mmCIF file of C-alpha atoms and ligand atoms in Angstrom:
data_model
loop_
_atom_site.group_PDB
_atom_site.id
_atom_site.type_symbol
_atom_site.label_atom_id
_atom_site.label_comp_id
_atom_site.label_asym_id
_atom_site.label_seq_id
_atom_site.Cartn_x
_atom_site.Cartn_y
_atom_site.Cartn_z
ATOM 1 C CA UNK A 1 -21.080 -4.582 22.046
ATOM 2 C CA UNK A 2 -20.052 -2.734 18.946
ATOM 3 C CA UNK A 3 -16.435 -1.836 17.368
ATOM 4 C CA UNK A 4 -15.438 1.400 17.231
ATOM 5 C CA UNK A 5 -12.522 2.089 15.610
ATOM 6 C CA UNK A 6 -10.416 5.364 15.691
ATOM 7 C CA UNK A 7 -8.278 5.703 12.475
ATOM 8 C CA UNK A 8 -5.690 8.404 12.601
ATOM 9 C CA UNK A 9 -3.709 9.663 9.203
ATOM 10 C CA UNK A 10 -0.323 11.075 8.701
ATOM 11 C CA UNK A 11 1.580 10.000 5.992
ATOM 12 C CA UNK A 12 2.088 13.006 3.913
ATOM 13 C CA UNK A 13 0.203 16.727 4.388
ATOM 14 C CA UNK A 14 -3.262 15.931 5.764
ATOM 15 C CA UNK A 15 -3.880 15.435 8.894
ATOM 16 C CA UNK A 16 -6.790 12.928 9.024
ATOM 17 C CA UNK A 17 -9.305 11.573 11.837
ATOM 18 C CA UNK A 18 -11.918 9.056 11.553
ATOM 19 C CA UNK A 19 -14.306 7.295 13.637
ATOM 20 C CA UNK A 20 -15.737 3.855 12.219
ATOM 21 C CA UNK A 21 -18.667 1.549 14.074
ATOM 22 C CA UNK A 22 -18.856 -2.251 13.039
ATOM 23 C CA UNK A 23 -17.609 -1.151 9.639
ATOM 24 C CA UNK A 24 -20.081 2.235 9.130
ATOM 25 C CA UNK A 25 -18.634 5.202 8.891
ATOM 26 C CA UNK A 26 -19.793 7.915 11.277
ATOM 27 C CA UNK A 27 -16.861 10.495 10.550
ATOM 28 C CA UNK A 28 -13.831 11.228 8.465
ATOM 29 C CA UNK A 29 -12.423 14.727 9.020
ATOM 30 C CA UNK A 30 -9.242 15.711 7.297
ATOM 31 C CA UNK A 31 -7.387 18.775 7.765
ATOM 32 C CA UNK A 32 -5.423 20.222 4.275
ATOM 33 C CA UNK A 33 -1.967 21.767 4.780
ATOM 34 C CA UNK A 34 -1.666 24.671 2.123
ATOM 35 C CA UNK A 35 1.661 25.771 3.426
ATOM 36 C CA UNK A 36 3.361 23.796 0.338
ATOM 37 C CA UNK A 37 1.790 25.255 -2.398
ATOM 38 C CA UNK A 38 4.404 27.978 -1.686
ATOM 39 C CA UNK A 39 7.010 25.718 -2.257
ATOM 40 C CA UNK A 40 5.483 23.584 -5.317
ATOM 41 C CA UNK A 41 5.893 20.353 -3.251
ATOM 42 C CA UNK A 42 5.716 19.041 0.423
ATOM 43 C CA UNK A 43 8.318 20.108 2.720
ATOM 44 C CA UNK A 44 8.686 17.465 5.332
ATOM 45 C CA UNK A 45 9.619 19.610 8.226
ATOM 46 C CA UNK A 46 6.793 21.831 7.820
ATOM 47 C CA UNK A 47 4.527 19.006 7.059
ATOM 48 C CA UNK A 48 5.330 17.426 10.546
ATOM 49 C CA UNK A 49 4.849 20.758 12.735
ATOM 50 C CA UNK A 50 1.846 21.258 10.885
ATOM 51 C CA UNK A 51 0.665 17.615 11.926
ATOM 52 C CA UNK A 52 1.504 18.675 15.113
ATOM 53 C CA UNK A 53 -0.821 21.767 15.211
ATOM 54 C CA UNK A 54 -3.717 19.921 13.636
ATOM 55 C CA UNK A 55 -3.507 16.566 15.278
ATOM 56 C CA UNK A 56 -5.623 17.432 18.621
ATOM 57 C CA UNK A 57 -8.113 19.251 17.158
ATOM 58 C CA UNK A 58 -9.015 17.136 14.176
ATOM 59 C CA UNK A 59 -9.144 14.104 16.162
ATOM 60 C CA UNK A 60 -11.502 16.153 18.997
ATOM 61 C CA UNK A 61 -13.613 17.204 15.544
ATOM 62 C CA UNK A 62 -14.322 13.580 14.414
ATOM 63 C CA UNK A 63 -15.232 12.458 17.913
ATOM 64 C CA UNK A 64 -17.430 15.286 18.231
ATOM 65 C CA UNK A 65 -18.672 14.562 14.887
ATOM 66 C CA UNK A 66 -19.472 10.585 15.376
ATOM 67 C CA UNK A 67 -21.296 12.137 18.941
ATOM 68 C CA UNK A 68 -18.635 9.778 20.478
ATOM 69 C CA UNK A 69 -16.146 10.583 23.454
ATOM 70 C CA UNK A 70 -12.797 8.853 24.092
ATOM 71 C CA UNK A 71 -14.209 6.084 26.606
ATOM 72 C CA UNK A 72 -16.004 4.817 23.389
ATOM 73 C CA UNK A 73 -13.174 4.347 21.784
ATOM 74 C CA UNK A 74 -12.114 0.068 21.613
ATOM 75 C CA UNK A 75 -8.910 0.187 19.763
ATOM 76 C CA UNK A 76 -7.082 3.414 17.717
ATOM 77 C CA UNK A 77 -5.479 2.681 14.081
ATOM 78 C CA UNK A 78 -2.699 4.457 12.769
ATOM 79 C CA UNK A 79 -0.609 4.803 9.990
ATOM 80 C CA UNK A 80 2.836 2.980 10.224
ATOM 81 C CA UNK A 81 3.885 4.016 7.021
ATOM 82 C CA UNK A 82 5.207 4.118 4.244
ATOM 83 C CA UNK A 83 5.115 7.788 4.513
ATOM 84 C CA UNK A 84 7.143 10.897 5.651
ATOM 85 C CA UNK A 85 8.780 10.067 8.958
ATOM 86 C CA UNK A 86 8.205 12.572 11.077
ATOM 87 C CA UNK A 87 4.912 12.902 9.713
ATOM 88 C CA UNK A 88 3.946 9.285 10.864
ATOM 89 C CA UNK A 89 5.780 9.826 13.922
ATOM 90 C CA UNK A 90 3.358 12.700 14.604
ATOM 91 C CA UNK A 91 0.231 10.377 14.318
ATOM 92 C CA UNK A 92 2.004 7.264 15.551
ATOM 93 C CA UNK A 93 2.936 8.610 18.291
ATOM 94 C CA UNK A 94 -0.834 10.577 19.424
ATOM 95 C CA UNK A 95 -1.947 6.691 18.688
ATOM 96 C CA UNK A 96 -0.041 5.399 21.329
ATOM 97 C CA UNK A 97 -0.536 8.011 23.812
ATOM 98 C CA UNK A 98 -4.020 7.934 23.661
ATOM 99 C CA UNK A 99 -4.041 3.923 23.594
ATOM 100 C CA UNK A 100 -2.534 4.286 26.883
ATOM 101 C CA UNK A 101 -4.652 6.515 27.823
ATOM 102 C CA UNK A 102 -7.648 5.081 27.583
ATOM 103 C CA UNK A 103 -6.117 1.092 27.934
ATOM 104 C CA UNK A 104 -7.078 0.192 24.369
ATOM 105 C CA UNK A 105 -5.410 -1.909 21.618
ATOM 106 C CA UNK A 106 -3.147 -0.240 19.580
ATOM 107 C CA UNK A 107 -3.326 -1.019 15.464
ATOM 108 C CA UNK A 108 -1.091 -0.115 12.866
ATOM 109 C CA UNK A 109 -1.627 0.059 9.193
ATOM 110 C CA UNK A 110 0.037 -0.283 6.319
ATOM 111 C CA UNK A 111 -1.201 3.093 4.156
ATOM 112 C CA UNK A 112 -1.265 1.394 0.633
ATOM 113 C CA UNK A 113 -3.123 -1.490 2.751
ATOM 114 C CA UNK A 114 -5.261 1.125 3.809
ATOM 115 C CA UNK A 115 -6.422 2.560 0.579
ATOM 116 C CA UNK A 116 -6.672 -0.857 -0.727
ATOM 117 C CA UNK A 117 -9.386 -1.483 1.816
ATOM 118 C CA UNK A 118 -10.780 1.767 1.113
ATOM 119 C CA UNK A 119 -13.693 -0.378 -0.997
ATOM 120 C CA UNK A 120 -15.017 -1.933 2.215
ATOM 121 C CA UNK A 121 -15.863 1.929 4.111
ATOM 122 C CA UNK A 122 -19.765 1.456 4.776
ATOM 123 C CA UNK A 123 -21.433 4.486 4.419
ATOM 124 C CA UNK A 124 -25.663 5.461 3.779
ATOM 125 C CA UNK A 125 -24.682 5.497 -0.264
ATOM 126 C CA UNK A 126 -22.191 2.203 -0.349
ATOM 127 C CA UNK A 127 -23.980 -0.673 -1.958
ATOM 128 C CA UNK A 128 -21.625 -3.219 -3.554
ATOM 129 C CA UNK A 129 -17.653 -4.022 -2.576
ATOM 130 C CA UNK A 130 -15.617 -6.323 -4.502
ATOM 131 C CA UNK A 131 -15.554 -9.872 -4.132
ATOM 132 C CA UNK A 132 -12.453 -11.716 -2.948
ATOM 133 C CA UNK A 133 -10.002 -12.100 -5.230
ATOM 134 C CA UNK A 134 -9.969 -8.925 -7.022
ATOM 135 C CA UNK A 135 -7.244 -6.967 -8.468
ATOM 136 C CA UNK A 136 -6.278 -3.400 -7.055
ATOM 137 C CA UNK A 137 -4.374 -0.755 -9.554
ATOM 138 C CA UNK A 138 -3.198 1.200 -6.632
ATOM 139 C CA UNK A 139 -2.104 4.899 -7.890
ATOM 140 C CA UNK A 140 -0.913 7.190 -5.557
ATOM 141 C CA UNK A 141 1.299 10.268 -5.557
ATOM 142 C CA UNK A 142 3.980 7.760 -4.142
ATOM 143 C CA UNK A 143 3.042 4.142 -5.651
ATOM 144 C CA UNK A 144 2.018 2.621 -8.644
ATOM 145 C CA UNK A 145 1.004 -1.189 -7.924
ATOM 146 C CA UNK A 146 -1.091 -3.891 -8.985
ATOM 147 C CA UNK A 147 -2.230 -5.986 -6.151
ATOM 148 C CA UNK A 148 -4.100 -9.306 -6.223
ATOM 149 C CA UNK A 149 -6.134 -9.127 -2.920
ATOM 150 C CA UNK A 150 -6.801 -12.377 -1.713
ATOM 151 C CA UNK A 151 -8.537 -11.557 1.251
ATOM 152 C CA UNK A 152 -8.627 -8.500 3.618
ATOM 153 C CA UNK A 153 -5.428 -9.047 5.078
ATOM 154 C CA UNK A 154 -4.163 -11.046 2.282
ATOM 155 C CA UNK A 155 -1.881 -9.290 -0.447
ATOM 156 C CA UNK A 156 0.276 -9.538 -3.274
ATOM 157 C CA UNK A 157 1.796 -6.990 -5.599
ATOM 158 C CA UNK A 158 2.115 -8.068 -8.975
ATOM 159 C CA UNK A 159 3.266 -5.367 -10.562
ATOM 160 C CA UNK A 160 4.594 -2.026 -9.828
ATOM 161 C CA UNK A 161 6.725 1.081 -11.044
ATOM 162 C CA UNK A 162 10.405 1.038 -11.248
ATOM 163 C CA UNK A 163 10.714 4.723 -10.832
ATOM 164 C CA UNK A 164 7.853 7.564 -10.670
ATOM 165 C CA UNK A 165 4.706 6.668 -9.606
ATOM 166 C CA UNK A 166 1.619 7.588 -11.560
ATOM 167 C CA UNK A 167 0.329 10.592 -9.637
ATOM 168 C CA UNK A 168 4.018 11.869 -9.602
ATOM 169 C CA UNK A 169 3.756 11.975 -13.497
ATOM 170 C CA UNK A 170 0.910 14.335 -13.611
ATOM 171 C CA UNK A 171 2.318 16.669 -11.074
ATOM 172 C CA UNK A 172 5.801 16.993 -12.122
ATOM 173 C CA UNK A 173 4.576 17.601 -15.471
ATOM 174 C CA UNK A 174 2.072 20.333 -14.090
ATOM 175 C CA UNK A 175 5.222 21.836 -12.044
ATOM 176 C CA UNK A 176 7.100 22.139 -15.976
ATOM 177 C CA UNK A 177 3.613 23.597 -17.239
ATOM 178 C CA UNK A 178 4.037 26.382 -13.775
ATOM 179 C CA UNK A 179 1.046 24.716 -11.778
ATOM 180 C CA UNK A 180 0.565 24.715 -7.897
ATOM 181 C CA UNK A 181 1.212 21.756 -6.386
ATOM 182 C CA UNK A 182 -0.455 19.077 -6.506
ATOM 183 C CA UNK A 183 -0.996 19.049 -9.921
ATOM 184 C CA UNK A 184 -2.902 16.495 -11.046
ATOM 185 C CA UNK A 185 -6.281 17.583 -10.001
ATOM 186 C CA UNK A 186 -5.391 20.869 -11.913
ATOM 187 C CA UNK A 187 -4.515 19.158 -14.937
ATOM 188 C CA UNK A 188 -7.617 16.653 -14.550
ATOM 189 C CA UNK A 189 -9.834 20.049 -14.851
ATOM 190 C CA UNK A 190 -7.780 21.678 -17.726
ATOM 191 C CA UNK A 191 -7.472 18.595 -20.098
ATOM 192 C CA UNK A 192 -11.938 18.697 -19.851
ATOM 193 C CA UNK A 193 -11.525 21.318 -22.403
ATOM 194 C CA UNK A 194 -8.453 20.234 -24.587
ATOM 195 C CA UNK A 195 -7.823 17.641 -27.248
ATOM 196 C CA UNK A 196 -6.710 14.118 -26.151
ATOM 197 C CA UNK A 197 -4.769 13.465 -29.354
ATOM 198 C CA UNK A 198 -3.141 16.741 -29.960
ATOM 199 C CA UNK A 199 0.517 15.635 -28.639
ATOM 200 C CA UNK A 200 1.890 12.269 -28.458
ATOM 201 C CA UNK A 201 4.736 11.910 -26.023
ATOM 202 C CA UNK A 202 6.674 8.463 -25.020
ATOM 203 C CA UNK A 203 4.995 6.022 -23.317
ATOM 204 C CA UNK A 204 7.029 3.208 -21.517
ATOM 205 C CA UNK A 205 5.611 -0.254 -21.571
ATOM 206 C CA UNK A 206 8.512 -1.954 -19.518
ATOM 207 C CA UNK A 207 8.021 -5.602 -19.766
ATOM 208 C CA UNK A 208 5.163 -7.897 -17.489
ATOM 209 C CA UNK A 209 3.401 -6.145 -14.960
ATOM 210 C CA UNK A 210 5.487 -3.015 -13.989
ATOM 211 C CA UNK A 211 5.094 0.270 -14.711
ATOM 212 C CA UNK A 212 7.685 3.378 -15.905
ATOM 213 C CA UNK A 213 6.690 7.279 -15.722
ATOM 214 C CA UNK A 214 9.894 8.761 -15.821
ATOM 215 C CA UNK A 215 10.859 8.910 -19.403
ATOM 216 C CA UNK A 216 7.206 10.089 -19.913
ATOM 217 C CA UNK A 217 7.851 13.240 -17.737
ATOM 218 C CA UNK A 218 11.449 13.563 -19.738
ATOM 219 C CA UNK A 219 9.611 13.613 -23.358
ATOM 220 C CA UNK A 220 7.674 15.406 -22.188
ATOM 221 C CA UNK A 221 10.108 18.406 -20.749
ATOM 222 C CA UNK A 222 12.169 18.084 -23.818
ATOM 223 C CA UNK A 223 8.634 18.735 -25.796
ATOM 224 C CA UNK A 224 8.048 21.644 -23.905
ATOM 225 C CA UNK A 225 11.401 22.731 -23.881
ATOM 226 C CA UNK A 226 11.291 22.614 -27.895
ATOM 227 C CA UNK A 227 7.883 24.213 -28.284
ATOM 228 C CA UNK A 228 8.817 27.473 -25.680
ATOM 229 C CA UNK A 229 12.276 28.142 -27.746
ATOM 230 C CA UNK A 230 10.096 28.909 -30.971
ATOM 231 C CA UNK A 231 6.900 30.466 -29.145
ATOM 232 C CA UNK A 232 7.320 31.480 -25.063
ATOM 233 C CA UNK A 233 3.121 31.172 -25.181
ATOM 234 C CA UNK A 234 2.715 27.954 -26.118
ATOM 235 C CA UNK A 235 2.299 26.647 -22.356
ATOM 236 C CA UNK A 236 -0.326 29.681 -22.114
ATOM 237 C CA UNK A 237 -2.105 28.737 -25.234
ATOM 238 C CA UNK A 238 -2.357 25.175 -25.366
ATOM 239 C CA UNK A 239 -2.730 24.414 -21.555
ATOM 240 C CA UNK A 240 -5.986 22.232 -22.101
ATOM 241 C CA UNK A 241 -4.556 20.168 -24.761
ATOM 242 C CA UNK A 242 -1.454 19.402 -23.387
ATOM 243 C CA UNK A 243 -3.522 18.371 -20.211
ATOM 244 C CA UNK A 244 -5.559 16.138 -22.444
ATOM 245 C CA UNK A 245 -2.507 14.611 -24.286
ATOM 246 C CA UNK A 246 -0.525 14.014 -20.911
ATOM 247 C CA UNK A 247 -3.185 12.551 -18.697
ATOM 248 C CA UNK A 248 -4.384 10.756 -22.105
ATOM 249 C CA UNK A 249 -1.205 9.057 -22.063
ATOM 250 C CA UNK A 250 -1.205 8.009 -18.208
ATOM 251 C CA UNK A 251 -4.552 6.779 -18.421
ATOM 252 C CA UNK A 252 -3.194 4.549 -21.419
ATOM 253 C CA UNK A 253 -0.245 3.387 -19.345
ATOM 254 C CA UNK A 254 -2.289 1.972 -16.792
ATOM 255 C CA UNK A 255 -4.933 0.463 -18.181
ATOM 256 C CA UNK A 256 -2.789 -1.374 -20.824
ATOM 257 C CA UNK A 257 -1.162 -3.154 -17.816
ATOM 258 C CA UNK A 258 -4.309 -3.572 -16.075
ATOM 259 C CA UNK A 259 -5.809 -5.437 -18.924
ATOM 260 C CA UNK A 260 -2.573 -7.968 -19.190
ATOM 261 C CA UNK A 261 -2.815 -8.792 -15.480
ATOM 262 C CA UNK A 262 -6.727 -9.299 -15.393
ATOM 263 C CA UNK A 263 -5.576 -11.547 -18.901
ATOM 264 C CA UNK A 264 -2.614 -13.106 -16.622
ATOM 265 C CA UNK A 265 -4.658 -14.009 -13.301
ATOM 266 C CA UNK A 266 -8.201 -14.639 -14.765
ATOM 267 C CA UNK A 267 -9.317 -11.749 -12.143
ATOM 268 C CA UNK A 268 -12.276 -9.888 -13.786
ATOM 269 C CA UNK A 269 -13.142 -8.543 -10.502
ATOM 270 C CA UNK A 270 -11.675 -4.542 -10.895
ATOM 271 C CA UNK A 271 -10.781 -2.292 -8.151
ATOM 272 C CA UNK A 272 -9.509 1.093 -8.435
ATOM 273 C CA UNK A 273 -7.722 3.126 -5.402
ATOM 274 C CA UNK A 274 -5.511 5.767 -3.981
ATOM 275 C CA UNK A 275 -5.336 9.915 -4.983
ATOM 276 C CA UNK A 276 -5.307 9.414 -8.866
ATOM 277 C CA UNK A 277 -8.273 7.477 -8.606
ATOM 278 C CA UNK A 278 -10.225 10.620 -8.563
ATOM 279 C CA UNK A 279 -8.730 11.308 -12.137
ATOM 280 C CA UNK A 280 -11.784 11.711 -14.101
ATOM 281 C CA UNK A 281 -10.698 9.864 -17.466
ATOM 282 C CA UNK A 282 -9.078 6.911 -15.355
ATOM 283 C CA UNK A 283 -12.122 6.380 -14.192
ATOM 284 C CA UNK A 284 -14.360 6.907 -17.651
ATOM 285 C CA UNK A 285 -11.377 4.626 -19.415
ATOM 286 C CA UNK A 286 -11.614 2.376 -16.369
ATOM 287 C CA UNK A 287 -15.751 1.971 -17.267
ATOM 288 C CA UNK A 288 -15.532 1.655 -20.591
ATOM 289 C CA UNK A 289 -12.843 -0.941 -20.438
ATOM 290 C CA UNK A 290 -14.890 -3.117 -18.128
ATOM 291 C CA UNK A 291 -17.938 -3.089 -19.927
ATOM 292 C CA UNK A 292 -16.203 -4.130 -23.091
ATOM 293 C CA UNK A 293 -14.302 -7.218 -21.067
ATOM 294 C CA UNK A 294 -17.185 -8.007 -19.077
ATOM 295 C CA UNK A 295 -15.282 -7.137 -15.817
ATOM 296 C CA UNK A 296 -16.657 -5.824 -12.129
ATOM 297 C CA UNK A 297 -15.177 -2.576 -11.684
ATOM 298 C CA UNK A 298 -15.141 -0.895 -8.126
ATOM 299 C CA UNK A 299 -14.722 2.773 -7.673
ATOM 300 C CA UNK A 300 -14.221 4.348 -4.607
ATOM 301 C CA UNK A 301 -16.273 7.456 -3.798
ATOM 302 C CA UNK A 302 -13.954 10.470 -4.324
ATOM 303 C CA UNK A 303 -13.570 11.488 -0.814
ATOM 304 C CA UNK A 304 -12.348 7.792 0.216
ATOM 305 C CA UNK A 305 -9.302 8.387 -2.928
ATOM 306 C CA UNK A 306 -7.375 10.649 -1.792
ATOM 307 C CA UNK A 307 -5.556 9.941 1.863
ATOM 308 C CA UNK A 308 -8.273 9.916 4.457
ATOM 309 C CA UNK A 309 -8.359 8.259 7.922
ATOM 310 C CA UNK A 310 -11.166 5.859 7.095
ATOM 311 C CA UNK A 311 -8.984 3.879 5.242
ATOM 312 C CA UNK A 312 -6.894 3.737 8.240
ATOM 313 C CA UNK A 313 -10.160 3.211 10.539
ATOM 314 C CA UNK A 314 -11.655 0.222 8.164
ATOM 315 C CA UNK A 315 -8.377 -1.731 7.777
ATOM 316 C CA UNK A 316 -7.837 -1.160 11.817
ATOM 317 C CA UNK A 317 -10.972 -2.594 12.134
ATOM 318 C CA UNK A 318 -10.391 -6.184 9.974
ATOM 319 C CA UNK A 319 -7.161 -5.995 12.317
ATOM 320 C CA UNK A 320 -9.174 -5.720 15.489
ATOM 321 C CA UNK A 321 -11.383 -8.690 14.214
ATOM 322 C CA UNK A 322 -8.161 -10.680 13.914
ATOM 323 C CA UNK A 323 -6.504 -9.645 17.027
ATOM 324 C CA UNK A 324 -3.762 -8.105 14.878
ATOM 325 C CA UNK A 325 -2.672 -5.339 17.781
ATOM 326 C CA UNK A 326 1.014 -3.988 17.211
ATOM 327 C CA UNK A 327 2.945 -3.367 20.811
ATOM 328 C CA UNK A 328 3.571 0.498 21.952
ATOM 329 C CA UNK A 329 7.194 -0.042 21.052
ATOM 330 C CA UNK A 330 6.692 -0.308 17.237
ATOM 331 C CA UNK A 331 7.774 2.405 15.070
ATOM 332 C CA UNK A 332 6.945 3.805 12.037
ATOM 333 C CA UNK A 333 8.546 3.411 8.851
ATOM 334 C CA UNK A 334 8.936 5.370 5.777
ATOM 335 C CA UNK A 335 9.657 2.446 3.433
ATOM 336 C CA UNK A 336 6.631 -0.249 4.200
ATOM 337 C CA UNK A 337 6.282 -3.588 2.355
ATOM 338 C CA UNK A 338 3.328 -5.554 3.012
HETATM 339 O O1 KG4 B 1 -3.131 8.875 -2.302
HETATM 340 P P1 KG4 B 1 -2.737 10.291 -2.268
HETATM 341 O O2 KG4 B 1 -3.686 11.299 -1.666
HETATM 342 O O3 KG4 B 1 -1.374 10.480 -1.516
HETATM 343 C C1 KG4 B 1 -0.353 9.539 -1.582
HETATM 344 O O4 KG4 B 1 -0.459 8.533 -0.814
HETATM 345 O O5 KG4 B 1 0.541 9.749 -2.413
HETATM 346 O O6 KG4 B 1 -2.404 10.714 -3.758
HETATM 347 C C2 KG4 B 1 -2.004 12.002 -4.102
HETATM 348 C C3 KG4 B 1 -1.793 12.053 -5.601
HETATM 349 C C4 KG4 B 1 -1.127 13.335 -6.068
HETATM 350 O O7 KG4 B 1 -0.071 12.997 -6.935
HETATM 351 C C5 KG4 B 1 -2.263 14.051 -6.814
HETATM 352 O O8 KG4 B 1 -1.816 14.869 -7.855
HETATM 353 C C6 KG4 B 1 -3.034 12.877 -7.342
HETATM 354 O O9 KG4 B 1 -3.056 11.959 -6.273
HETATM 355 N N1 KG4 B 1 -4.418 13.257 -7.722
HETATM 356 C C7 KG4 B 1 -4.848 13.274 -8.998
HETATM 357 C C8 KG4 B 1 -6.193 13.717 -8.946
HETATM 358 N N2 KG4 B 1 -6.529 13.952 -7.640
HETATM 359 C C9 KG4 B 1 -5.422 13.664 -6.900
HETATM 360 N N3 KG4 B 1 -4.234 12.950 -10.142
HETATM 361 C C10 KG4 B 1 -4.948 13.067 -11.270
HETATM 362 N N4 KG4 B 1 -6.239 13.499 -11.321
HETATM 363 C C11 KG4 B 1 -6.889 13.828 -10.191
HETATM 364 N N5 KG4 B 1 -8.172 14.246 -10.254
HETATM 365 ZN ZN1 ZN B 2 -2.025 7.762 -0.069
#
């Protein structure tokens, strides 16, 4: 009999369902809250209610979708965290009811965990996933990490940022250029048509493995700050190369540390995951970088980047195969080690 997983998503502001089979996706619906692009960030309270509206309806969709009905379901996967907590508790809690519902195991999953294994989603296009061990750079609007993934299950961080994290950078420097939220897709587009070396702002190298973003936002408020008190246009007129210079900068960040701990493990075997993934020049540097080192690089399609309940759905599954079933009195937590 086949496994059929269904992965539910509620970390942050999208409300995600998927539906996996033996490790092949069949659907992956997620549900975009634009309510907080109002407020140039996510408001947790309205992120929750909206979780709350969406949550049925999204999860009837990728049933529908995968031409499946609940009594197909053998175990539901959700997200325990880290995340916003009443977010998770939105999706945690659906998880369980419907568990109980229809007497199946109940699976939770560690999010970063989840868009680790991101790289193992089967679909009609996926052709090659990384060989055990490979190294993850995990960037996310909440984490920067470097992982050493030892097996499915099996994870270490290695290195990781002691303050912003990388997707952070690029959209609290969009919010200082006036951008919607999130920004870093905006400034992704922009920087296409600017000039990578126009600006040079800092760019913290703390020591080993970990990374630093906060004094690269500072520089580069204080450059702004500068610029605007001689010419209140300058945002307006050099939008594209300041996008260039910033996410220029970024890209060099990571991929300077990624280098030193492929050089420190011996790991040639690349992965790339979570939203800033679907950065455009982190994944041309990322490319170019490997063919010049001779290393394996893995990208994830862009739909599997950003948070999605397939994530949720695949890791749920490699649970399921282990008999890793949590009990319907766990809770979900914002701050998740793993
Ligand atoms: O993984 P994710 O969807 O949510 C978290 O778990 O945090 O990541 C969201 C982050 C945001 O900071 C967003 O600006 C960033 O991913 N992001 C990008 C791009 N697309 C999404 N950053 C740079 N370039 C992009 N194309
Ligand atoms: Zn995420």
């Amino acid at each position: 009999m086949s496994i059929v997983i269904l992965g539910i998503e509620s970390s942050c502001d999208d409300t995600s369902a998927a539906v996996i089979e033996d490790g092949l996706l069949l659907s992956n619906l997620i549900c975009n809250q634009q309510i907080h692009k109002e407020y140039g960030g996510v408001v947790p309270e309205l992120a929750s209610r909206a979780h709350q509206a969406n949550i049925i309806p999204v999860v009837d969709r990728a049933l529908k979708l995968a031409s499946k009905t609940p009594n197909d379901i053998t175990a539901v996967a959700f997200t325990k965290g880290p995340g916003l907590l009443g977010s998770l508790l939105v999706g945690s809690s659906f998880a369980k009811g419907f568990a109980l519902a229809q007497k199946i195991p109940l699976i939770e999953v560690n999010h970063l965990q989840g868009h680790i294994l991101s790289h193992f989603i089967r679909t009609e296009i996926s052709s090659q996933f990384p060989k055990f061990p490979f190294l993850c750079l995990l960037v996310s609007g909440g984490h920067t990490q470097l992982v050493v993934v030892r097996d499915y299950l099996n994870m270490e961080i290695i290195g990781k940022t002691i303050d912003d994290a990388a997707g952070e950078a690029f959209d609290k420097c969009a919010k200082l250029m006036g951008m919607d939220y999130p920004g870093g897709p905006i400034v992704d587009k922009l920087a296409k048509m600017g000039n990578p070396e126009a600006f040079q702002f800092a760019k913290p190298l703390p020591k080993g493995l970990d990374f630093s973003f906060s004094g690269l936002k500072t520089s580069f408020l204080y450059f702004l700050r500068d610029k605007i008190r001689d010419d209140s246009s300058f945002i307006e007129n050099r939008k594209d190369d300041l996008c260039a210079s910033l996410q220029r900068t970024i890209v060099d960040i990571l991929i300077n540390k990624l280098i030193l701990a492929s050089t420190q493990t011996g790991i040639n075997e690349i992965t790339l995951a979570g939203g800033v993934a679907a950065n455009s020049e982190l994944r041309n540097t990322l490319n170019r970088t490997g063919e010049q080192l001779g290393w394996n690089v893995y990208v994830p399609e862009f739909k599997f980047t950003t948070d999605n309940a397939a994530m949720i759905a695949i890791a749920g599954y490699y649970k399921f195969l282990k008999g890793d079933f949590a009990e319907h009195d766990t809770v979900p937590m914002a701050r998740l080690p793993f």
